C-alpha cells in the first residue's frame, strides 16, 4: 500500500543544535502532519500543512519549530534550537483529502526517534 | 477539557477474542478511528466509525455509542501477531484528531 518514508530513523544531537526531520509523504496526498510521541504516552498533534501553509498547530508547536515543503522535496520539521524535552519519536503522516481538513484516514511513517543530549 | 481514555493494558489468549475499550469527551464529534501500532512501527489505520452500532470488518469489528461517548474494537480469533498497541482517536468539531494513549494488547498462547 501507500507508504510514508521518514529519514533518518534515529537522530542523536546535543541540546541547542538544530535538527531537521525529513518526510516523504504519499505522492498524491495533499495534507501533511507531524505528531510527537513520548515512549508509552499518547500521540500528540503538532501541526498540519496544506498548499504550502500551516493550517493548524498545537501549543506543542513552539517558536523553535518550523515546517516546510519546497516543491517536489521532503516535508520537513526543523527544530532550532533543540531542548532536552524535544526527545521523542516524531511521526509524519499524510492524507489525500483535497478540500478541507477531515477525518480521512492518515498514513503514517515509521517515525524518527530524536534523542537530545 | 477534551480527553480520550483507554485502559493501558489488556491480556487475552490465542484463538479467543479481545475487546479494547475507548471512552471520550470532546468538543463535538466527527468520527472515531482505530489504529494498530506495533512497537517501533507506524500506526496503521484499522477502522473509522461515525454512526452508532456495530461495524463488522471480519477480524476487526468496531462498536460506537455516541450518546455514551464509548467505542470498542473487537478482535476475534486472536493470533499472536495481533499483539500490539491499539489507539483510539476522535475527530472533534474542529476536525482535530484527539488521541488516546493506546491499549497494549498481549496475546498468550
XYZ file of N, CA and C in Angstrom:
678
model
N 0.822 -1.207 0.000
C 0.000 0.000 0.000
C 0.847 1.245 0.000
N 0.192 2.399 -0.003
C 0.938 3.671 0.008
C 1.816 3.781 1.243
N 2.997 4.346 1.058
C 3.928 4.433 2.186
C 4.420 5.863 2.381
N 4.596 6.205 3.651
C 5.229 7.456 4.040
C 6.612 7.099 4.561
N 7.637 7.732 4.008
C 9.009 7.423 4.417
C 9.560 8.551 5.285
N 10.264 8.160 6.335
C 10.882 9.164 7.210
C 12.372 8.885 7.317
N 13.131 9.967 7.212
C 14.585 9.863 7.268
C 15.112 10.944 8.204
N 16.047 10.637 9.147
C 16.529 9.299 9.456
C 15.573 8.585 10.405
N 15.879 7.343 10.749
C 15.049 6.626 11.707
C 15.438 7.012 13.139
N 16.682 7.414 13.305
C 17.134 7.812 14.633
C 18.151 8.946 14.481
N 17.994 9.976 15.315
C 18.896 11.122 15.268
C 19.295 11.473 16.700
N 20.607 11.566 16.907
C 21.118 11.938 18.240
C 21.844 13.259 18.089
N 21.448 14.258 18.892
C 22.113 15.557 18.794
C 22.279 16.165 20.176
N 23.155 17.155 20.246
C 23.357 17.872 21.505
C 22.335 18.991 21.640
N 21.929 19.223 22.871
C 20.981 20.298 23.162
C 21.503 21.617 22.588
N 20.598 22.367 21.971
C 20.973 23.656 21.399
C 21.280 23.598 19.917
N 21.531 22.384 19.411
C 21.791 22.245 17.982
C 20.482 22.292 17.202
N 20.621 22.445 15.908
C 19.470 22.403 15.018
C 19.317 20.988 14.480
N 18.063 20.586 14.265
C 17.824 19.286 13.635
C 16.700 19.433 12.614
N 16.820 18.693 11.526
C 15.769 18.654 10.515
C 15.327 17.219 10.321
N 14.040 16.987 10.495
C 13.460 15.665 10.279
C 12.769 15.672 8.917
N 13.036 14.640 8.142
C 12.544 14.597 6.773
C 11.439 13.571 6.586
N 10.485 13.924 5.758
C 9.350 13.051 5.492
C 9.040 13.079 4.005
N 8.909 11.894 3.425
C 8.490 11.782 2.028
C 7.058 11.245 2.044
N 6.040 12.102 1.902
C 4.657 11.639 2.030
C 4.224 10.819 0.816
N 3.048 10.243 0.884
C 2.458 9.528 -0.243
C 2.282 10.524 -1.383
N 2.594 10.102 -2.601
C 2.809 11.041 -3.700
C 1.600 11.904 -4.057
N 0.386 11.395 -3.993
C -0.762 12.209 -4.401
C -1.504 12.794 -3.216
N -0.897 12.744 -2.036
C -1.557 13.291 -0.859
C -1.335 14.788 -0.768
N -2.286 15.445 -0.100
C -2.272 16.898 -0.069
C -2.082 17.471 1.333
N -2.456 16.694 2.351
C -2.331 17.166 3.725
C -1.201 16.418 4.412
N -0.422 17.176 5.170
C 0.723 16.578 5.856
C 0.688 16.978 7.329
N 1.165 16.065 8.154
C 1.065 16.237 9.601
C 2.375 15.834 10.276
N 2.633 16.467 11.395
C 3.662 15.974 12.311
C 3.017 15.715 13.672
N 3.389 14.551 14.249
C 2.946 14.175 15.588
C 4.176 13.863 16.426
N 4.030 14.057 17.734
C 5.106 13.745 18.674
C 4.608 12.679 19.640
N 5.412 11.658 19.870
C 5.027 10.615 20.812
C 6.208 10.292 21.727
N 6.009 10.552 23.025
C 6.994 10.143 24.016
C 6.673 8.708 24.389
N 7.702 7.910 24.628
C 7.536 6.473 24.870
C 6.462 6.202 25.908
N 5.489 5.368 25.528
C 4.439 4.969 26.456
C 3.326 5.982 26.614
N 3.438 7.090 25.911
C 2.403 8.127 26.036
C 1.638 8.287 24.723
N 0.648 9.140 24.761
C -0.219 9.250 23.593
C 0.425 10.064 22.482
N -0.079 9.822 21.299
C 0.307 10.570 20.122
C -0.203 12.010 20.304
N 0.648 12.992 20.097
C 0.233 14.382 20.273
C 0.436 15.164 18.966
N -0.599 15.838 18.578
C -0.593 16.608 17.337
C 0.321 17.822 17.477
N 1.137 18.044 16.452
C 1.975 19.237 16.414
C 1.439 20.251 15.409
N 1.279 19.780 14.149
C 0.981 20.732 13.091
C 0.424 19.997 11.881
N -0.439 20.690 11.114
C -0.744 20.168 9.792
C -0.509 21.245 8.745
N -0.369 20.815 7.505
C 0.202 21.643 6.447
C -0.510 21.320 5.160
N -0.940 22.365 4.439
C -1.653 22.150 3.179
C -1.338 23.297 2.247
N -1.094 22.993 1.015
C -0.889 24.021 -0.009
C 0.201 25.017 0.393
N 1.234 24.507 0.985
C 2.374 25.351 1.318
C 2.230 26.151 2.594
N 1.153 25.890 3.349
C 0.920 26.698 4.549
C 0.571 25.839 5.756
N 0.933 26.348 6.920
C 0.481 25.741 8.171
C -1.008 26.050 8.345
N -1.806 24.990 8.533
C -3.246 25.179 8.717
C -3.600 25.256 10.194
N -3.094 24.319 10.949
C -3.362 24.269 12.388
C -2.069 23.896 13.095
N -1.887 24.433 14.296
C -0.761 23.996 15.109
C -1.181 23.971 16.569
N -0.529 23.108 17.327
C -0.889 22.966 18.738
C 0.071 23.786 19.597
N -0.217 23.782 20.893
C 0.657 24.502 21.831
C 2.047 23.884 21.872
N 2.137 22.595 21.487
C 3.440 21.926 21.499
C 4.344 22.434 20.379
N 3.737 23.051 19.393
C 4.499 23.548 18.244
C 5.096 24.890 18.627
N 6.260 24.815 19.300
C 6.873 26.010 19.863
C 7.482 26.884 18.758
N 7.894 28.089 19.146
C 8.503 29.013 18.178
C 9.771 28.437 17.552
N 10.387 27.492 18.254
C 11.618 26.897 17.729
C 11.346 25.897 16.605
N 10.069 25.591 16.386
C 9.681 24.601 15.377
C 9.279 25.331 14.085
N 9.591 24.703 12.957
C 9.102 25.212 11.681
C 8.930 24.048 10.722
N 8.021 24.223 9.777
C 7.798 23.188 8.769
C 7.793 23.837 7.396
N 8.181 23.045 6.402
C 8.083 23.494 5.028
C 8.117 22.293 4.106
N 7.650 22.539 2.868
C 7.784 21.530 1.834
C 8.043 22.252 0.518
N 9.293 22.542 0.257
C 9.629 23.112 -1.053
C 9.194 22.146 -2.145
N 8.807 22.666 -3.303
C 8.239 21.844 -4.372
C 9.051 20.591 -4.644
N 8.345 19.474 -4.670
C 8.962 18.214 -5.061
C 9.953 17.639 -4.085
N 10.032 18.211 -2.882
C 11.022 17.690 -1.938
C 10.330 17.214 -0.665
N 11.143 16.973 0.335
C 10.618 16.449 1.579
C 9.758 17.482 2.306
N 8.841 16.951 3.100
C 8.110 17.752 4.091
C 8.956 17.679 5.360
N 9.445 18.827 5.823
C 10.419 18.803 6.910
C 9.898 19.470 8.173
N 10.409 18.969 9.298
C 10.211 19.599 10.596
C 11.587 19.997 11.101
N 11.754 21.304 11.331
C 13.043 21.794 11.817
C 12.855 22.289 13.245
N 13.803 21.924 14.096
C 13.792 22.415 15.479
C 15.109 23.146 15.695
N 15.004 24.429 16.043
C 16.209 25.243 16.233
C 15.948 26.339 17.250
N 16.590 26.291 18.420
C 17.474 25.233 18.891
C 16.695 24.118 19.591
N 17.296 22.950 19.690
C 16.637 21.836 20.366
C 16.801 21.948 21.882
N 15.852 21.331 22.596
C 15.868 21.277 24.051
C 15.711 19.822 24.477
N 16.074 19.541 25.727
C 16.007 18.157 26.211
C 14.601 17.569 26.060
N 13.591 18.397 26.310
C 12.216 17.901 26.263
C 11.720 17.620 24.844
N 12.565 17.907 23.860
C 12.193 17.581 22.477
C 12.466 16.116 22.154
N 13.127 15.412 23.050
C 13.396 13.987 22.833
C 12.079 13.225 22.763
N 11.855 12.534 21.659
C 10.602 11.815 21.426
C 10.717 11.136 20.072
N 9.667 10.398 19.719
C 9.544 9.905 18.351
C 8.608 10.851 17.615
N 9.038 11.297 16.461
C 8.241 12.214 15.654
C 7.700 11.449 14.443
N 6.390 11.423 14.350
C 5.729 10.736 13.246
C 5.217 11.754 12.231
N 5.512 11.460 10.987
C 4.928 12.208 9.887
C 3.730 11.421 9.361
N 2.702 12.110 8.922
C 1.539 11.443 8.335
C 1.049 12.278 7.158
N 0.347 11.613 6.243
C -0.266 12.345 5.142
C -1.651 11.783 4.873
N -2.484 12.600 4.257
C -3.820 12.148 3.875
C -4.178 12.789 2.543
N -5.086 12.138 1.794
C -5.347 12.592 0.436
C -6.372 13.711 0.296
N -7.062 14.048 1.381
C -8.203 14.947 1.263
C -7.833 16.255 0.594
N -8.710 16.663 -0.330
C -8.369 17.833 -1.131
C -9.023 19.121 -0.703
N -10.232 19.044 -0.155
C -10.993 20.282 0.031
C -10.930 20.837 1.437
N -10.925 20.013 2.401
C -10.929 20.519 3.771
C -10.290 19.491 4.677
N -9.878 19.971 5.817
C -9.331 19.040 6.804
C -10.476 18.154 7.273
N -10.300 16.876 7.196
C -11.382 15.984 7.587
C -10.821 14.775 8.301
N -11.673 13.810 8.433
C -11.307 12.621 9.182
C -10.800 11.519 8.272
N -10.291 11.921 7.125
C -9.712 10.954 6.214
C -8.627 10.158 6.933
N -8.499 8.906 6.572
C -7.508 8.105 7.243
C -6.121 8.656 6.992
N -5.303 8.557 8.017
C -3.931 9.029 7.923
C -3.004 7.871 7.617
N -2.011 8.153 6.802
C -0.956 7.188 6.533
C 0.290 7.695 7.264
N 0.813 6.864 8.143
C 1.932 7.272 8.980
C 3.253 6.711 8.481
N 4.314 7.473 8.701
C 5.656 6.937 8.561
C 6.033 6.164 9.808
N 7.228 5.558 9.776
C 7.668 4.745 10.904
C 8.238 5.569 12.046
N 8.367 6.853 11.826
C 8.832 7.712 12.905
C 10.335 7.936 12.885
N 10.731 9.091 13.415
C 12.143 9.384 13.664
C 12.308 9.553 15.160
N 13.176 8.739 15.737
C 13.452 8.861 17.161
C 14.505 9.922 17.356
N 14.144 10.994 18.033
C 15.073 12.095 18.285
C 15.543 12.025 19.723
N 16.848 11.954 19.899
C 17.446 11.945 21.244
C 18.277 13.203 21.390
N 17.877 14.067 22.310
C 18.609 15.312 22.568
C 19.385 15.127 23.868
N 20.702 15.284 23.773
C 21.563 15.003 24.936
C 21.948 16.273 25.684
N -11.787 19.534 30.109
C -11.129 19.581 28.815
C -11.429 18.327 28.011
N -10.874 18.266 26.835
C -11.118 17.124 25.962
C -10.267 15.957 26.416
N -10.770 14.737 26.178
C -9.983 13.582 26.524
C -10.485 12.330 25.876
N -9.555 11.454 25.586
C -9.867 10.116 25.083
C -9.150 9.142 26.004
N -9.903 8.251 26.613
C -9.352 7.356 27.623
C -9.387 5.908 27.153
N -8.284 5.215 27.418
C -8.206 3.785 27.107
C -7.473 3.107 28.265
N -7.805 1.838 28.538
C -7.003 1.118 29.532
C -5.587 0.936 28.999
N -4.618 0.897 29.923
C -3.222 0.786 29.490
C -2.919 -0.573 28.875
N -3.442 -1.612 29.501
C -3.067 -2.975 29.106
C -4.289 -3.877 29.013
N -4.154 -4.917 28.202
C -5.189 -5.928 28.070
C -4.505 -7.233 27.695
N -4.934 -8.313 28.327
C -4.326 -9.602 28.019
C -5.420 -10.563 27.571
N -5.123 -11.401 26.579
C -6.078 -12.397 26.142
C -5.324 -13.624 25.639
N -6.069 -14.612 25.177
C -5.498 -15.906 24.790
C -5.710 -16.150 23.302
N -4.690 -16.694 22.685
C -4.742 -17.034 21.257
C -5.991 -17.867 20.953
N -6.663 -17.530 19.853
C -7.862 -18.255 19.459
C -9.150 -17.714 20.048
N -9.039 -16.855 21.063
C -10.250 -16.280 21.658
C -10.443 -14.866 21.114
N -10.998 -13.976 21.928
C -11.265 -12.634 21.453
C -10.746 -11.614 22.458
N -10.685 -10.359 22.024
C -10.311 -9.266 22.926
C -11.137 -8.040 22.561
N -11.565 -7.324 23.578
C -12.335 -6.090 23.364
C -11.565 -4.932 23.963
N -11.194 -3.994 23.126
C -10.429 -2.824 23.554
C -11.394 -1.652 23.676
N -11.508 -1.116 24.875
C -12.483 -0.054 25.133
C -11.887 1.338 24.966
N -12.754 2.268 24.632
C -12.353 3.669 24.478
C -13.518 4.558 24.900
N -13.283 5.481 25.815
C -14.299 6.464 26.163
C -13.761 7.845 25.847
N -14.652 8.729 25.504
C -14.193 10.046 25.080
C -15.136 11.150 25.532
N -14.558 12.322 25.661
C -15.320 13.535 25.937
C -14.646 14.640 25.137
N -15.296 15.052 24.064
C -14.674 16.023 23.159
C -15.652 17.124 22.811
N -15.124 18.226 22.302
C -15.974 19.311 21.831
C -16.412 18.962 20.424
N -17.579 18.378 20.322
C -18.071 17.945 19.019
C -17.534 16.570 18.661
N -18.135 15.991 17.662
C -17.746 14.630 17.257
C -17.937 14.519 15.750
N -16.842 14.131 15.097
C -16.897 13.898 13.656
C -16.279 12.565 13.294
N -16.445 11.605 14.208
C -15.989 10.263 13.885
C -14.916 9.782 14.836
N -14.732 8.483 14.851
C -13.746 7.849 15.726
C -12.979 6.817 14.916
N -11.674 6.839 15.061
C -10.804 5.931 14.303
C -10.030 5.029 15.250
N -9.716 3.848 14.749
C -8.838 2.915 15.468
C -7.608 2.645 14.618
N -6.456 2.662 15.296
C -5.189 2.368 14.643
C -4.483 1.273 15.447
N -3.707 0.469 14.732
C -2.847 -0.525 15.365
C -1.401 -0.025 15.274
N -0.676 -0.113 16.390
C 0.720 0.311 16.372
C 1.592 -0.740 17.042
N 2.460 -1.336 16.255
C 3.427 -2.269 16.820
C 4.633 -1.461 17.299
N 5.320 -2.008 18.284
C 6.445 -1.293 18.900
C 7.451 -0.897 17.831
N 7.775 0.388 17.798
C 8.777 0.864 16.856
C 8.286 1.007 15.434
N 6.982 0.889 15.242
C 6.438 0.988 13.889
C 5.378 2.082 13.794
N 4.981 2.346 12.564
C 3.972 3.369 12.314
C 2.599 2.873 12.729
N 1.752 3.748 13.233
C 0.341 3.386 13.409
C -0.279 3.043 12.065
N -1.106 2.026 12.064
C -1.769 1.571 10.837
C -3.271 1.680 11.032
N -3.933 2.331 10.098
C -5.379 2.542 10.183
C -6.118 1.207 10.127
N -7.096 1.049 11.038
C -7.925 -0.154 11.061
C -9.373 0.143 10.682
N -9.929 1.198 11.282
C -11.374 1.380 11.150
C -11.754 2.821 11.472
N -12.842 3.269 10.859
C -13.414 4.577 11.156
C -14.918 4.427 11.285
N -15.498 4.971 12.359
C -16.950 4.915 12.554
C -17.466 6.295 12.919
N -18.686 6.580 12.449
C -19.305 7.857 12.795
C -20.771 7.653 13.198
N -21.318 6.487 12.872
C -22.700 6.187 13.234
C -22.737 5.134 14.335
N -23.768 5.186 15.162
C -23.925 4.229 16.247
C -24.093 2.811 15.711
N -23.624 1.874 16.509
C -23.838 0.478 16.164
C -22.529 -0.244 15.941
N -22.663 -1.456 15.465
C -21.516 -2.342 15.257
C -21.163 -2.395 13.777
N -19.900 -2.175 13.490
C -19.398 -2.268 12.104
C -18.492 -3.483 12.050
N -18.919 -4.478 11.315
C -18.187 -5.747 11.273
C -17.247 -5.736 10.079
N -15.926 -5.846 10.373
C -14.950 -5.878 9.281
C -14.160 -7.160 9.334
N -14.810 -8.257 9.772
C -14.148 -9.559 9.804
C -13.362 -9.725 11.083
N -12.046 -9.745 10.966
C -11.180 -9.963 12.118
C -11.340 -8.828 13.140
N -11.567 -7.603 12.625
C -11.786 -6.444 13.496
C -13.230 -5.972 13.337
N -13.896 -5.711 14.453
C -15.213 -5.078 14.434
C -15.155 -3.884 15.366
N -15.983 -2.881 15.050
C -15.957 -1.665 15.850
C -17.366 -1.291 16.253
N -17.527 -0.938 17.514
C -18.829 -0.513 18.035
C -18.732 0.933 18.478
N -19.819 1.675 18.263
C -19.866 3.077 18.695
C -21.201 3.390 19.336
N -21.153 4.110 20.474
C -22.339 4.686 21.082
C -22.026 6.153 21.359
N -22.552 7.030 20.519
C -22.235 8.453 20.653
C -22.841 9.046 21.916
N -24.034 8.589 22.296
C -24.683 9.153 23.487
C -23.888 8.834 24.754
N -23.151 7.715 24.728
C -22.346 7.325 25.886
C -20.872 7.690 25.746
N -20.500 8.266 24.621
C -19.092 8.598 24.402
C -18.211 7.364 24.517
N -18.595 6.300 23.840
C -17.954 4.997 24.043
C -17.809 4.260 22.725
N -16.667 3.600 22.592
C -16.427 2.735 21.446
C -15.613 1.544 21.914
N -15.718 0.466 21.184
C -14.768 -0.628 21.401
C -14.354 -1.217 20.067
N -13.155 -1.775 20.091
C -12.606 -2.532 18.965
C -12.590 -3.990 19.402
N -13.221 -4.832 18.622
C -13.308 -6.246 18.946
C -12.445 -7.037 17.978
N -11.514 -7.801 18.512
C -10.682 -8.677 17.695
C -11.110 -10.111 17.994
N -11.421 -10.867 16.953
C -11.849 -12.256 17.137
C -10.773 -13.191 16.579
N -10.856 -14.462 17.016
C -9.882 -15.483 16.583
C -8.461 -14.937 16.669
N -8.105 -14.539 17.868
C -6.826 -13.872 18.083
C -5.640 -14.720 17.652
N -4.665 -14.016 17.069
C -3.389 -14.637 16.737
C -2.301 -13.893 17.509
N -1.189 -14.578 17.704
C -0.082 -13.964 18.452
C 0.314 -12.635 17.805
N 0.256 -12.574 16.478
C 0.683 -11.360 15.771
C -0.261 -10.176 15.986
N -1.398 -10.413 16.635
C -2.294 -9.296 16.982
C -1.774 -8.522 18.197
N -0.727 -9.044 18.826
C -0.132 -8.333 19.957
C 0.424 -7.003 19.464
N -0.108 -5.921 20.012
C 0.262 -4.572 19.572
C -0.461 -3.589 20.477
N -0.184 -2.314 20.273
C -0.992 -1.276 20.918
C -2.099 -0.860 19.971
N -3.262 -0.599 20.535
C -4.421 -0.183 19.737
C -4.825 1.214 20.185
N -4.781 2.128 19.234
C -5.010 3.547 19.512
C -6.392 3.966 19.043
N -7.075 4.669 19.912
C -8.383 5.234 19.597
C -8.177 6.732 19.370
N -8.794 7.295 18.346
C -8.649 8.726 18.074
C -9.995 9.292 17.657
N -10.385 10.390 18.274
C -11.673 11.019 17.988
C -11.453 12.308 17.209
N -12.234 12.518 16.170
C -12.194 13.768 15.408
C -13.203 14.731 16.023
N -12.708 15.889 16.492
C -13.619 16.820 17.177
C -14.262 17.804 16.183
N -14.948 18.802 16.706
C -15.694 19.720 15.848
C -14.783 20.560 14.956
N -13.527 20.694 15.350
C -12.549 21.418 14.524
C -11.784 20.477 13.608
N -12.244 19.252 13.520
C -11.601 18.225 12.703
C -10.182 17.939 13.156
N -9.931 18.132 14.447
C -8.659 17.728 15.035
C -8.809 16.318 15.582
N -7.764 15.527 15.412
C -7.745 14.177 15.975
C -7.253 14.255 17.420
N -8.070 13.770 18.346
C -7.690 13.687 19.753
C -7.401 12.221 20.042
N -6.159 11.935 20.435
C -5.718 10.551 20.565
C -5.800 10.066 22.009
N -6.157 8.793 22.169
C -5.957 8.112 23.437
C -4.497 7.664 23.532
N -4.106 7.209 24.712
C -2.711 6.810 24.899
C -2.459 5.375 24.452
N -3.515 4.688 24.027
C -3.322 3.347 23.484
C -3.456 2.254 24.526
N -3.933 1.114 24.082
C -4.033 -0.073 24.922
C -3.074 -1.124 24.387
N -2.182 -1.585 25.252
C -1.227 -2.614 24.830
C -1.887 -3.970 25.011
N -2.106 -4.657 23.914
C -2.751 -5.970 23.931
C -1.692 -7.061 23.858
N -1.707 -7.934 24.843
C -0.772 -9.065 24.876
C -1.570 -10.338 24.686
N -1.154 -11.138 23.709
C -1.835 -12.400 23.420
C -0.965 -13.554 23.903
N -1.539 -14.380 24.748
C -0.789 -15.545 25.249
C -1.187 -16.790 24.454
N -0.234 -17.707 24.280
C -0.558 -18.955 23.569
C -1.587 -19.767 24.344
